[in-house]
mmCIF file of C-alpha atoms in Angstrom:
data_model
loop_
_atom_site.group_PDB
_atom_site.id
_atom_site.type_symbol
_atom_site.label_atom_id
_atom_site.label_comp_id
_atom_site.label_asym_id
_atom_site.label_seq_id
_atom_site.Cartn_x
_atom_site.Cartn_y
_atom_site.Cartn_z
ATOM 1 C CA MET A 1 -10.097 -40.693 14.509
ATOM 2 C CA LYS A 2 -13.885 -38.563 15.775
ATOM 3 C CA LYS A 3 -15.341 -36.810 13.725
ATOM 4 C CA ILE A 4 -15.723 -33.151 14.383
ATOM 5 C CA ASN A 5 -19.564 -31.966 14.126
ATOM 6 C CA ILE A 6 -19.489 -28.425 12.221
ATOM 7 C CA GLU A 7 -23.374 -27.794 12.313
ATOM 8 C CA SER A 8 -23.353 -27.978 16.602
ATOM 9 C CA TRP A 9 -21.214 -25.374 16.597
ATOM 10 C CA GLN A 10 -23.347 -22.509 18.191
ATOM 11 C CA ILE A 11 -20.786 -18.972 16.558
ATOM 12 C CA ILE A 12 -23.513 -16.403 15.897
ATOM 13 C CA PRO A 13 -25.324 -17.132 18.888
ATOM 14 C CA LYS A 14 -22.372 -15.967 20.884
ATOM 15 C CA SER A 15 -20.989 -13.292 18.188
ATOM 16 C CA LYS A 16 -21.544 -10.719 20.889
ATOM 17 C CA ILE A 17 -18.596 -12.783 23.526
ATOM 18 C CA TYR A 18 -16.524 -13.480 20.097
ATOM 19 C CA PHE A 19 -16.601 -9.425 19.389
ATOM 20 C CA SER A 20 -15.882 -8.808 22.760
ATOM 21 C CA ILE A 21 -12.690 -11.046 23.738
ATOM 22 C CA SER A 22 -11.348 -9.306 20.067
ATOM 23 C CA LEU A 23 -11.725 -6.009 20.938
ATOM 24 C CA ILE A 24 -9.941 -6.191 24.686
ATOM 25 C CA VAL A 25 -6.459 -8.037 22.773
ATOM 26 C CA ILE A 26 -6.896 -5.406 19.686
ATOM 27 C CA LEU A 27 -7.212 -2.440 22.750
ATOM 28 C CA ILE A 28 -4.273 -4.176 24.207
ATOM 29 C CA ALA A 29 -2.534 -3.785 21.713
ATOM 30 C CA VAL A 30 -2.771 -0.535 20.744
ATOM 31 C CA PHE A 31 -2.141 0.713 24.519
ATOM 32 C CA GLY A 32 1.183 -1.159 23.938
ATOM 33 C CA ILE A 33 1.950 0.470 21.606
ATOM 34 C CA ILE A 34 0.902 4.035 23.318
ATOM 35 C CA LEU A 35 2.649 3.182 26.089
ATOM 36 C CA ASN A 36 6.219 2.410 23.539
ATOM 37 C CA LEU A 37 5.796 6.056 21.936
ATOM 38 C CA THR A 38 5.440 7.574 25.730
ATOM 39 C CA THR A 39 8.550 5.433 27.013
ATOM 40 C CA ILE A 40 11.152 4.744 24.055
ATOM 41 C CA LYS A 41 9.474 7.356 21.459
ATOM 42 C CA THR A 42 8.480 4.792 18.898
ATOM 43 C CA PRO A 43 5.266 2.260 18.823
ATOM 44 C CA LEU A 44 7.262 -0.737 17.703
ATOM 45 C CA ASN A 45 10.639 -2.129 19.471
ATOM 46 C CA TYR A 46 12.319 -2.759 16.400
ATOM 47 C CA GLY A 47 15.165 -5.558 17.267
ATOM 48 C CA LEU A 48 18.663 -5.433 15.386
ATOM 49 C CA ASP A 49 17.278 -7.434 12.593
ATOM 50 C CA PHE A 50 15.274 -5.090 11.372
ATOM 51 C CA THR A 51 17.403 -2.038 12.504
ATOM 52 C CA GLY A 52 20.271 -2.856 11.110
ATOM 53 C CA GLY A 53 23.862 -2.918 13.120
ATOM 54 C CA THR A 54 26.051 -5.350 15.309
ATOM 55 C CA ILE A 55 25.706 -6.184 19.113
ATOM 56 C CA LEU A 56 28.918 -6.656 20.614
ATOM 57 C CA ASP A 57 29.839 -7.939 24.466
ATOM 58 C CA LEU A 58 32.314 -7.981 25.345
ATOM 59 C CA LYS A 59 33.496 -9.058 28.278
ATOM 60 C CA PHE A 60 36.833 -8.541 31.229
ATOM 61 C CA GLU A 61 37.916 -10.077 33.721
ATOM 62 C CA LYS A 62 39.794 -6.601 35.074
ATOM 63 C CA THR A 63 38.886 -3.111 33.820
ATOM 64 C CA PRO A 64 40.477 -2.013 31.056
#
């Protein structure tokens, strides 16, 4: 098993890149929340687990 050399990591010099990537991910998430607010009128689309209720799927061979 190969040992990882932590001293060779260049984290501080690349901090602007890491900050930029984090900022892009956060902006995408905020855009998604705003998009949900405009389309479904709620910031997050909660599933049945969090909203409560029951889903009942019925399939008929003929129209009742």
